[in-house]
mmCIF file of C-alpha atoms in Angstrom:
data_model
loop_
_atom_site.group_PDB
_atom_site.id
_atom_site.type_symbol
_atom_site.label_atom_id
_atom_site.label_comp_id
_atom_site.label_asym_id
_atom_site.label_seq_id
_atom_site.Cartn_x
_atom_site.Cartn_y
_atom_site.Cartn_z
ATOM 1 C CA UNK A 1 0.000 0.000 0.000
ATOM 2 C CA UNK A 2 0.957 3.434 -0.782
ATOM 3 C CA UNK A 3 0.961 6.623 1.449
ATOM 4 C CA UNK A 4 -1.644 8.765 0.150
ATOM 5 C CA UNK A 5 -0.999 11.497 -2.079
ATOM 6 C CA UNK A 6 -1.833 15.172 -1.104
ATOM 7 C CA UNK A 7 -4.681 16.394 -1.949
ATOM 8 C CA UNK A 8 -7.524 19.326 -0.883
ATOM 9 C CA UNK A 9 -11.159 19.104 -0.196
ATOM 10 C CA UNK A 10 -13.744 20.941 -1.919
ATOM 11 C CA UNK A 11 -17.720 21.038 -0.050
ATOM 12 C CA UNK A 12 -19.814 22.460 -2.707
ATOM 13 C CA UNK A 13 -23.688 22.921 -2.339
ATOM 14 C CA UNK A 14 -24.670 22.697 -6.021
ATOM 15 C CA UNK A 15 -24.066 20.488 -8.850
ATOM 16 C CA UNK A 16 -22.800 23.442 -10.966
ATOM 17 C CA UNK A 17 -20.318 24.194 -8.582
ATOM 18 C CA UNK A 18 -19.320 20.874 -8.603
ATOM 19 C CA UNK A 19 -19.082 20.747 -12.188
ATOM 20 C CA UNK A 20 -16.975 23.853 -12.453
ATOM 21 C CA UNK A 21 -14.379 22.683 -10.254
ATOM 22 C CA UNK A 22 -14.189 19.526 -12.205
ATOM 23 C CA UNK A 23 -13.922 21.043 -15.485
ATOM 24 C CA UNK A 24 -11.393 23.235 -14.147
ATOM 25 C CA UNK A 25 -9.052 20.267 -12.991
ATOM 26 C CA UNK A 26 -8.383 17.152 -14.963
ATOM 27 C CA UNK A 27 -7.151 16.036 -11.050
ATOM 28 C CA UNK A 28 -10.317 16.594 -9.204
ATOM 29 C CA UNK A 29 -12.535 13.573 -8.506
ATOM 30 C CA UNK A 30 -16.222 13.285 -6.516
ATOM 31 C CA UNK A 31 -15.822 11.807 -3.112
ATOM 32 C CA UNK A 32 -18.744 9.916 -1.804
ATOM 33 C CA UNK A 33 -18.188 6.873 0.149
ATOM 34 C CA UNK A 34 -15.126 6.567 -1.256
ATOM 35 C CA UNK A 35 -14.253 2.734 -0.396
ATOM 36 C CA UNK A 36 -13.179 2.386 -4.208
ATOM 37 C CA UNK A 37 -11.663 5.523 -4.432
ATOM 38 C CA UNK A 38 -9.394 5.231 -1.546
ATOM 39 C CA UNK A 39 -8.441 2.008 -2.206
ATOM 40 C CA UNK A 40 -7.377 2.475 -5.841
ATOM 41 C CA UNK A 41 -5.371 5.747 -3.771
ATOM 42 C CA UNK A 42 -3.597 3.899 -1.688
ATOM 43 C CA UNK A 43 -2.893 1.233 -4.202
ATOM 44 C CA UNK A 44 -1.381 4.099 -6.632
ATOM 45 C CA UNK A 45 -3.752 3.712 -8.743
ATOM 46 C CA UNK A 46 -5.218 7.412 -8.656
ATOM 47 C CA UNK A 47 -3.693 10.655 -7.108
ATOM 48 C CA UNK A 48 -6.302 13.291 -7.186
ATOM 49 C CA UNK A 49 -5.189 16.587 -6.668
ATOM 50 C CA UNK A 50 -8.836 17.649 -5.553
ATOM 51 C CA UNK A 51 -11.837 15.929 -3.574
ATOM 52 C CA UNK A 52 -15.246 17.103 -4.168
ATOM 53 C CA UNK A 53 -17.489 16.339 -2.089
ATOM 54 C CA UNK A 54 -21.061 16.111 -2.728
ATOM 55 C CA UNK A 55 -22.491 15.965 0.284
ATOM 56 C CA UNK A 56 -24.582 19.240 0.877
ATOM 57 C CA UNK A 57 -25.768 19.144 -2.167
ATOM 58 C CA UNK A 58 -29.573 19.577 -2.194
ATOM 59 C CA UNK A 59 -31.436 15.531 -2.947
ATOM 60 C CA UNK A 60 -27.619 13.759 -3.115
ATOM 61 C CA UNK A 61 -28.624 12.065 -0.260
ATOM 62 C CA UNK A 62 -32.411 11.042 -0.599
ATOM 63 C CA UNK A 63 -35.196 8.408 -1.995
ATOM 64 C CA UNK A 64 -38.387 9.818 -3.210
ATOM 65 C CA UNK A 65 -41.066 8.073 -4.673
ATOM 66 C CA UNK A 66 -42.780 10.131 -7.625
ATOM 67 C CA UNK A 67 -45.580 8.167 -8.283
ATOM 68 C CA UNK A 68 -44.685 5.476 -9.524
ATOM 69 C CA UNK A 69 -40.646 6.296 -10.411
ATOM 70 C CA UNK A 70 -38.266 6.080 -7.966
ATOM 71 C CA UNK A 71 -35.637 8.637 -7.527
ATOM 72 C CA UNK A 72 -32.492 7.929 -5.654
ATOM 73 C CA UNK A 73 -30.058 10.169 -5.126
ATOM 74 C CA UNK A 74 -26.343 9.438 -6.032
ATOM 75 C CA UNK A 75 -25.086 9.616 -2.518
ATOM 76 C CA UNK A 76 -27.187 7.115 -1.317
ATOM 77 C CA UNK A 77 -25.762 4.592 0.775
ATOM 78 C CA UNK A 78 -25.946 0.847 -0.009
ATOM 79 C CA UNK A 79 -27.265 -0.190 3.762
ATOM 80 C CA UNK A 80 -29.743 2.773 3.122
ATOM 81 C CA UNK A 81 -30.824 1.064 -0.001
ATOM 82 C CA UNK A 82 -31.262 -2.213 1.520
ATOM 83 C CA UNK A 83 -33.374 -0.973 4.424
ATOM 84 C CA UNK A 84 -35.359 1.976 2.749
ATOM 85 C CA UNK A 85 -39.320 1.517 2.646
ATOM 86 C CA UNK A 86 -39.562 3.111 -0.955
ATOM 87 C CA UNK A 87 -36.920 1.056 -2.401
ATOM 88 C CA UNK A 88 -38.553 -2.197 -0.866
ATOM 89 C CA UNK A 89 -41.520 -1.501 -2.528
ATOM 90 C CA UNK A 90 -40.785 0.030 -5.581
ATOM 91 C CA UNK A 91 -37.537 -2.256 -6.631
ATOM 92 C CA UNK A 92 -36.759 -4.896 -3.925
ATOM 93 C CA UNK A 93 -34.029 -6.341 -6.509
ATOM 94 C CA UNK A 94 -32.374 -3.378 -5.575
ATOM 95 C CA UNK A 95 -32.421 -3.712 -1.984
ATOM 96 C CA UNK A 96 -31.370 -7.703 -2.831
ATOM 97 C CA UNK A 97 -28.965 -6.596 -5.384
ATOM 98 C CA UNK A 98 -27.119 -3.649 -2.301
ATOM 99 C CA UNK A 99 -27.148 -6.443 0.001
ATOM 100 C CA UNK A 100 -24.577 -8.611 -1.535
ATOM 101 C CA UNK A 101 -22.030 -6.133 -2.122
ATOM 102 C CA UNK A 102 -19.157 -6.507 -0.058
ATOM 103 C CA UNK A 103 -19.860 -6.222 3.868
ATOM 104 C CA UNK A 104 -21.609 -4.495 5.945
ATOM 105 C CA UNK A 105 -18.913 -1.731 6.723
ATOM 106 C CA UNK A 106 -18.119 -1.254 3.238
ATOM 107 C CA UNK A 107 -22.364 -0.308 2.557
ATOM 108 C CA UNK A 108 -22.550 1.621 5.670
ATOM 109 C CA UNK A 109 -20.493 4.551 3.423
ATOM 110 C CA UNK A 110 -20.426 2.931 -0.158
ATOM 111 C CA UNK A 111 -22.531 4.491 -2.147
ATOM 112 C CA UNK A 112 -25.375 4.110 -5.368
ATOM 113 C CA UNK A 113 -23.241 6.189 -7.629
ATOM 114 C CA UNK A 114 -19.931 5.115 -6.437
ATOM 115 C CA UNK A 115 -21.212 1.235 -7.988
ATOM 116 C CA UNK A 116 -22.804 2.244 -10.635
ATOM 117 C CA UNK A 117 -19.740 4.217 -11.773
ATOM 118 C CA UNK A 118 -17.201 1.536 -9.967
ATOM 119 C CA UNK A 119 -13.561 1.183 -11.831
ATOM 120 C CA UNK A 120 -13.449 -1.889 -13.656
ATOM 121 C CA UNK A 121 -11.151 -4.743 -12.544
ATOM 122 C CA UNK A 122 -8.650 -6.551 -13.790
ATOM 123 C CA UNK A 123 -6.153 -8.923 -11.752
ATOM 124 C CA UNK A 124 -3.312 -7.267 -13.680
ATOM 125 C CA UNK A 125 -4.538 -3.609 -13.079
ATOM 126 C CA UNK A 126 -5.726 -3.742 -9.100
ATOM 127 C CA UNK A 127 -1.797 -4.429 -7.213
ATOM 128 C CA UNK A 128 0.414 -2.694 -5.844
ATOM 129 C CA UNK A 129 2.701 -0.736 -7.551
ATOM 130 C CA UNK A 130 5.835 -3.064 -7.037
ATOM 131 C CA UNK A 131 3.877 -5.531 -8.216
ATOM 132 C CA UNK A 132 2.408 -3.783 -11.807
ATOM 133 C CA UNK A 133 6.063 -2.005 -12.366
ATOM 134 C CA UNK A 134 7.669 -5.716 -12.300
ATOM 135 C CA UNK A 135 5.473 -6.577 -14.865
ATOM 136 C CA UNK A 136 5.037 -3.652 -16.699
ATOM 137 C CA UNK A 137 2.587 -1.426 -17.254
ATOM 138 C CA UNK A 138 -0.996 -2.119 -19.159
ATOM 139 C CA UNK A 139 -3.177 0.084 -21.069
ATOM 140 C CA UNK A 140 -5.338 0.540 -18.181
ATOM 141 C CA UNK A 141 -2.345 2.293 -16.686
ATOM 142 C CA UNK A 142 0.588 3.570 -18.164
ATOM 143 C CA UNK A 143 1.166 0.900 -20.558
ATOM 144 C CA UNK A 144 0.400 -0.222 -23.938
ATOM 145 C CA UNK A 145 -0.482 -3.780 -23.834
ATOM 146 C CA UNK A 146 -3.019 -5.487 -22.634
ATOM 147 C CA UNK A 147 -1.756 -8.549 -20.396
ATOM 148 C CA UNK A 148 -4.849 -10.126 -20.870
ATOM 149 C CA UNK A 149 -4.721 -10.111 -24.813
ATOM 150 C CA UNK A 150 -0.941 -8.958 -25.731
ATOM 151 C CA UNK A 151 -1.589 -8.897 -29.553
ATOM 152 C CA UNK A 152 -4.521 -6.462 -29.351
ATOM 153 C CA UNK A 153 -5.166 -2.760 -28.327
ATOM 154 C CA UNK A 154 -8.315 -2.886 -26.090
ATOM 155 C CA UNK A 155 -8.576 -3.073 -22.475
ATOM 156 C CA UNK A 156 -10.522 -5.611 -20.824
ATOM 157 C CA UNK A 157 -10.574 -5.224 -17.958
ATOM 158 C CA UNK A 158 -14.788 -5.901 -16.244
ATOM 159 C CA UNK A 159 -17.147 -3.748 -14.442
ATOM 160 C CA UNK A 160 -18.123 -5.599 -11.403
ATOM 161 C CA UNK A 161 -20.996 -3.192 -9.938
ATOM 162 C CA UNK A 162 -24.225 -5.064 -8.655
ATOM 163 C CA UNK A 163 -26.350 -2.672 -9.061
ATOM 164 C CA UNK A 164 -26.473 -1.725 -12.700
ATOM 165 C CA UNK A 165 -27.783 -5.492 -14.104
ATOM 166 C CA UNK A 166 -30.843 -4.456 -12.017
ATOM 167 C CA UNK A 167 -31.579 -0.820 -13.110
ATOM 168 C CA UNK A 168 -30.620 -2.375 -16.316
ATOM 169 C CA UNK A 169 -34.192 -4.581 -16.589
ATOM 170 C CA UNK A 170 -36.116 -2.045 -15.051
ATOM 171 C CA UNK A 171 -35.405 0.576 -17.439
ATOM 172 C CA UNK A 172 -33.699 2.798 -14.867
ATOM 173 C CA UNK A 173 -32.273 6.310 -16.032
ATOM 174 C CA UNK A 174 -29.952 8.921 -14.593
ATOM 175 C CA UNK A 175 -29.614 12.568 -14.359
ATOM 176 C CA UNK A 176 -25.961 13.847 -15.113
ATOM 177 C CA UNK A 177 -24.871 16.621 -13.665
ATOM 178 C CA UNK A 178 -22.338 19.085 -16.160
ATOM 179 C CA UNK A 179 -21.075 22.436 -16.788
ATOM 180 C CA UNK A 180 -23.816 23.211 -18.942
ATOM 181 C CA UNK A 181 -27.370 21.379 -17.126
ATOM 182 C CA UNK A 182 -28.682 18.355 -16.027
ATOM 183 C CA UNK A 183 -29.192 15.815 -18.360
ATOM 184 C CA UNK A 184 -31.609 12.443 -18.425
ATOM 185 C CA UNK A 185 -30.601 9.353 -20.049
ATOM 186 C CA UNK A 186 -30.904 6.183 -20.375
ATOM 187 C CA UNK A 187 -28.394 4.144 -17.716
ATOM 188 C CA UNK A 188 -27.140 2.029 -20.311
ATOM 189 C CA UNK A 189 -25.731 5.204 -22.351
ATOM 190 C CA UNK A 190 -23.207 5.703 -19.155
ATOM 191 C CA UNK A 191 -20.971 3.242 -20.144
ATOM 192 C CA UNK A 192 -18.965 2.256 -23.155
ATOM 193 C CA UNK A 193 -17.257 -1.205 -23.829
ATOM 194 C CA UNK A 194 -13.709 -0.302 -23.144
ATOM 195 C CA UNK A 195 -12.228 -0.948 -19.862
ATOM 196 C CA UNK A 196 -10.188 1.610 -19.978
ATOM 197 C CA UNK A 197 -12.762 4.301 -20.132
ATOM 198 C CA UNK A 198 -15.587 2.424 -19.278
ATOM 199 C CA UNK A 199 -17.469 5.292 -18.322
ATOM 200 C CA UNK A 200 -18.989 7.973 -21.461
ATOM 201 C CA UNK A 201 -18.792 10.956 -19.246
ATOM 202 C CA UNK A 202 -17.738 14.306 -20.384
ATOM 203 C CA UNK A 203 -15.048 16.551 -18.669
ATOM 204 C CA UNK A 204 -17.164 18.189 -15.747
ATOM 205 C CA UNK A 205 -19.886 15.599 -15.947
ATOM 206 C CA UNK A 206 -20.702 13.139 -13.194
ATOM 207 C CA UNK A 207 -23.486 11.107 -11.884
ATOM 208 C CA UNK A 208 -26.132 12.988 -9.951
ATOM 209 C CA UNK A 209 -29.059 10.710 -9.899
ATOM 210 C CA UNK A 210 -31.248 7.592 -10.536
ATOM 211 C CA UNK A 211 -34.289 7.380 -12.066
ATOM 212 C CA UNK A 212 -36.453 4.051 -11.551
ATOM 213 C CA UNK A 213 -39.483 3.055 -12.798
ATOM 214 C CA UNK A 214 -41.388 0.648 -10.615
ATOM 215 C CA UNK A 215 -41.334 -2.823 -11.782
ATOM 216 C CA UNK A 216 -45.826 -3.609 -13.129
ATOM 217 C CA UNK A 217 -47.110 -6.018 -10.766
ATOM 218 C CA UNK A 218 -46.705 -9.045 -12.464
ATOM 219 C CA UNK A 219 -43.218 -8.306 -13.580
ATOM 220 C CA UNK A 220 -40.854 -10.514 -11.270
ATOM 221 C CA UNK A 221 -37.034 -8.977 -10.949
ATOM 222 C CA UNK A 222 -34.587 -11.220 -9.319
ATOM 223 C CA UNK A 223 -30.531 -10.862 -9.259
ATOM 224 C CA UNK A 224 -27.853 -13.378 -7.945
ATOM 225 C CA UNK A 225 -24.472 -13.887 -8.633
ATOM 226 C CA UNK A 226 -20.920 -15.737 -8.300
ATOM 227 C CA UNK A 227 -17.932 -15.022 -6.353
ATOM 228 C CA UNK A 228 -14.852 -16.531 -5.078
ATOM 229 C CA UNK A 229 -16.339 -16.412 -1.352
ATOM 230 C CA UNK A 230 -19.827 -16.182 -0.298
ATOM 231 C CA UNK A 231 -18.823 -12.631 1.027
ATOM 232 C CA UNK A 232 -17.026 -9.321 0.255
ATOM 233 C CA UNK A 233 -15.809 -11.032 -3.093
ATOM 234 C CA UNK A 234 -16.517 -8.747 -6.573
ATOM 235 C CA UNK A 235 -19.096 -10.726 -8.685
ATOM 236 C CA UNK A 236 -17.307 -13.084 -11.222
ATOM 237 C CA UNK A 237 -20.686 -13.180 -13.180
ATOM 238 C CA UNK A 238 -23.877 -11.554 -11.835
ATOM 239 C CA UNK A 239 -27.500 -11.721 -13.850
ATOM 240 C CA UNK A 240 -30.435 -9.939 -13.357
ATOM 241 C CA UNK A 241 -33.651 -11.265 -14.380
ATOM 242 C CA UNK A 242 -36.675 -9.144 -15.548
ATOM 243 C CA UNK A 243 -39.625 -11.870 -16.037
ATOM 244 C CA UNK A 244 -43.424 -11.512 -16.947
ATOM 245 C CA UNK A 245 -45.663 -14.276 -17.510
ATOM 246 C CA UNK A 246 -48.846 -13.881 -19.273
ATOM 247 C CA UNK A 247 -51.631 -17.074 -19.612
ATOM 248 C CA UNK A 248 -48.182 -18.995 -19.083
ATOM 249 C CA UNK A 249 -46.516 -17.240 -22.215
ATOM 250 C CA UNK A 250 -43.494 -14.853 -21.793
ATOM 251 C CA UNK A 251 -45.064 -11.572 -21.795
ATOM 252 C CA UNK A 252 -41.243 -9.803 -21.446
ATOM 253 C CA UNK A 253 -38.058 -10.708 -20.226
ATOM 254 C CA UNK A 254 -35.056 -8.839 -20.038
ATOM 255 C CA UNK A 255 -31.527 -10.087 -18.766
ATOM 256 C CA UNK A 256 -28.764 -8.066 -17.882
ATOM 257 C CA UNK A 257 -25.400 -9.045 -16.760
ATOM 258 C CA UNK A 258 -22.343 -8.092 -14.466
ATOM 259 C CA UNK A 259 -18.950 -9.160 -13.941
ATOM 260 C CA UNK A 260 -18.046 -10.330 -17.770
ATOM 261 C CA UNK A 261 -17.734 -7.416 -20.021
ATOM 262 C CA UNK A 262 -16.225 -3.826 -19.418
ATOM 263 C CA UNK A 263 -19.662 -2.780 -18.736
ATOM 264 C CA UNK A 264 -22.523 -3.996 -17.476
ATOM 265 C CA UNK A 265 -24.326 -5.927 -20.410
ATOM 266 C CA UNK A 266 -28.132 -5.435 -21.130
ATOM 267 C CA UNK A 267 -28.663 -9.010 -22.936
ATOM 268 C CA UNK A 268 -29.764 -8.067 -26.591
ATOM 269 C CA UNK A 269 -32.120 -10.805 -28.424
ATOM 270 C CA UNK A 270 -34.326 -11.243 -25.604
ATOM 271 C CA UNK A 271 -37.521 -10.280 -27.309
ATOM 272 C CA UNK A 272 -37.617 -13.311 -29.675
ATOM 273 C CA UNK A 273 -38.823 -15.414 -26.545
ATOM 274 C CA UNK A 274 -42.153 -13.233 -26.132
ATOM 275 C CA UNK A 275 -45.087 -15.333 -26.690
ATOM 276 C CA UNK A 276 -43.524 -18.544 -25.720
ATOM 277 C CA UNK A 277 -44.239 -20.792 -23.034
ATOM 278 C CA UNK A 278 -40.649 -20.693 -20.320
ATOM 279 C CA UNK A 279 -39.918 -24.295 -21.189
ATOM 280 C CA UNK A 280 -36.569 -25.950 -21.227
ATOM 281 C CA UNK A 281 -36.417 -25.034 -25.020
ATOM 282 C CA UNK A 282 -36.850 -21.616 -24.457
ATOM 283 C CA UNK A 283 -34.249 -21.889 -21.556
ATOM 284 C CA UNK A 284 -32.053 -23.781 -23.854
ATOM 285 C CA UNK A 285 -32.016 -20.876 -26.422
ATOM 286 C CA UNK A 286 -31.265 -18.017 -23.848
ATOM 287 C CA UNK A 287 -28.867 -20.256 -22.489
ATOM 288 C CA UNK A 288 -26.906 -20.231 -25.534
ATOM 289 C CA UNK A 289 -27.761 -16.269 -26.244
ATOM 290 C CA UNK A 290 -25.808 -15.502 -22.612
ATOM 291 C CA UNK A 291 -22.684 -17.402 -23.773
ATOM 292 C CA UNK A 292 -22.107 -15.428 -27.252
ATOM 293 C CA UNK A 293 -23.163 -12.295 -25.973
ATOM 294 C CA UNK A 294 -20.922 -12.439 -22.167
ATOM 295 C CA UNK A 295 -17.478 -11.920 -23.027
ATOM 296 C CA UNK A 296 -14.809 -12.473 -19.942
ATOM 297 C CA UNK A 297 -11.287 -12.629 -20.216
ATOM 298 C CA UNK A 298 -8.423 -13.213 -18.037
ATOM 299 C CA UNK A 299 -8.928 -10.561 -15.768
ATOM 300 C CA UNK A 300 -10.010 -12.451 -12.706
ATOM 301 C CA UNK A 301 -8.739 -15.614 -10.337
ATOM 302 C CA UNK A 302 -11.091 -18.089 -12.453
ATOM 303 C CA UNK A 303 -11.207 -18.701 -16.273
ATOM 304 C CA UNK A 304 -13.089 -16.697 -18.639
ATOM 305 C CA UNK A 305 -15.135 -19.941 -19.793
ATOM 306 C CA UNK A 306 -15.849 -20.471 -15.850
ATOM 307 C CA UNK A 307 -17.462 -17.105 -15.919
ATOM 308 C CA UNK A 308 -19.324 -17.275 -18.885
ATOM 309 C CA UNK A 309 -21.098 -20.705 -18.087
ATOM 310 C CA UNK A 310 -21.857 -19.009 -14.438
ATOM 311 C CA UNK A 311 -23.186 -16.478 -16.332
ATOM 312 C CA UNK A 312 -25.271 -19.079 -18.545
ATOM 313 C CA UNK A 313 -26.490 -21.083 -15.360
ATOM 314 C CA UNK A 314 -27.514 -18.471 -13.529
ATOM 315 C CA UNK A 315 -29.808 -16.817 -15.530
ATOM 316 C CA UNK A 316 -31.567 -20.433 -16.334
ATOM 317 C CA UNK A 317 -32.184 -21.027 -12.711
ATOM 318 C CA UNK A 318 -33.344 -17.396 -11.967
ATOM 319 C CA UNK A 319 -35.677 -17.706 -15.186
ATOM 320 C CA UNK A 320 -36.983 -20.973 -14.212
ATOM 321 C CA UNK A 321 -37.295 -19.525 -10.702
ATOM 322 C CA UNK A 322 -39.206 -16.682 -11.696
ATOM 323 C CA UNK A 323 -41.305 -18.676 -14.032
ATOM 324 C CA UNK A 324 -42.386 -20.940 -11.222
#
């Protein structure tokens, strides 16, 4: 572990102030919970030259119902979400989903926006820094190779956040926060497939909000995943199940996935299954529409193949689950 670099602290009390001071300084980063943050600090991984902190910021903080759509604030804690009345009855995936991450230290101050926009992972990217310099450096950090695939130019390195899979079914958006205004989006159009910037975020931009739409009635959302220990441990493949069941058809299902791809992975293809009965044919087929569609590498303890057939068997037991 490394000393921590210096730094300064910035308490701002609007999103545009925040916004300035990150547009002003490549160096400045939003502190929240900061459990990732910190660690990737002390790992030399990141040496800010400016904190901002969010936290008197008007609504960073709270969980409103609007009739119907849920909006959580990006400082929300995980325990909060776990706990919250609103959240248990407007998305209780969620509260499942918060539950699982890590222990329950780490979601006493981790927060919503801190996993949603969580650094991805990669076991050659996350060690010390006697460890990467031995090695040399990857295009993550400093480098220009990836360790993972030598011959290519693309980082692989996964998002591992537990939350996103679930907004991900439930058609969740966000409010980012910029120089210019707040803007709504779909959550899906935060990310990009590169692990190196997995995040599509403007200079001065960051996460201010999330917007959730309560799941209908007979819409059952479900998320489990994988890990090296039952506890603590970053998903090697998570899946989050969307199901509705109509006269015993498939009314709509949507599938989205964690722990395999730079970013979290809203399963495409899905609507081909509407109409059919949630038989082992059908299961068969989205089976075999997880494993071309999750793409792991070598960036964990376990083998990419490992992961993807997690990835596979999970989402036929949660389907079959959910059907039943």
């Amino acid at each position: 572990m490394e000393l921590l670099p210096e730094f300064v602290v910035r308490n701002v009390e609007t999103p545009q102030e925040a916004a300035r001071l990150l547009a002003g300084d490549a160096g400045a980063r939003i502190l929240a919970g900061g459990t990732g943050l910190v660690a990737n600090m002390r790992l030399g991984l990141d040496a800010p030259s400016m904190l901002v902190s969010l936290d008197r910021v008007e609504g960073f903080r709270e969980v409103s119902d609007r009739g119907g759509m849920l909006r959580l604030g990006a400082g929300v804690t995980l325990a909060r979400l776990t706990t919250d009345a609103d959240v248990g009855r407007c998305a209780p995936a969620l509260a499942t989903a918060a539950a699982t991450v890590a222990g329950p230290a780490h979601r006493s101050a981790a927060t919503l926006g801190g996993n949603l926009c969580l650094e991805t992972r990669c076991v050659f990217y996350n060690q010390n820094e006697t460890w990467r310099s031995s090695i040399g450096y990857c295009l993550k950090y400093r480098g220009d190779v990836c360790h993972v695939a030598p011959h290519g130019k693309r980082c692989h390195a996964a998002y591992s956040g537990d939350l996103a899979p679930v907004l991900l079914v439930l058609g969740a958006e966000v409010e980012i926060a910029g120089p210019g205004a707040v803007r709504r989006t779909p959550l899906g159009a935060l990310y990009r497939d590169d692990g190196a910037q997995h995040l599509a975020l403007a200079r001065g931009e960051f996460l201010a909000a999330v917007l959730a739409p309560a799941a209908r009635p007979a819409t059952r959302v479900a998320y489990r995943k994988a890990r090296v220990r039952g506890a603590i441990d970053f998903p090697l493949a998570g899946v989050a199940v969307a199901l509705e069941i109509e006269n015993g058809r498939v009314r709509e299902l949507r599938v989205a996935l964690t722990g395999t791809n730079p970013c979290p992975l809203l399963l495409a293809g899905t609507e081909e299954f509407r109409g059919h009965a949630p038989d082992q044919a059908l299961l068969d087929k989205l089976v075999k529409l997880v494993q071309r569609q999750a793409s792991p590498q070598r960036t964990t303890v376990t083998s990419s193949n490992y992961r993807r057939q997690v990835a596979a068997a999970i989402t036929r037991r949660l389907v079959s689950e959910l059907a039943a």
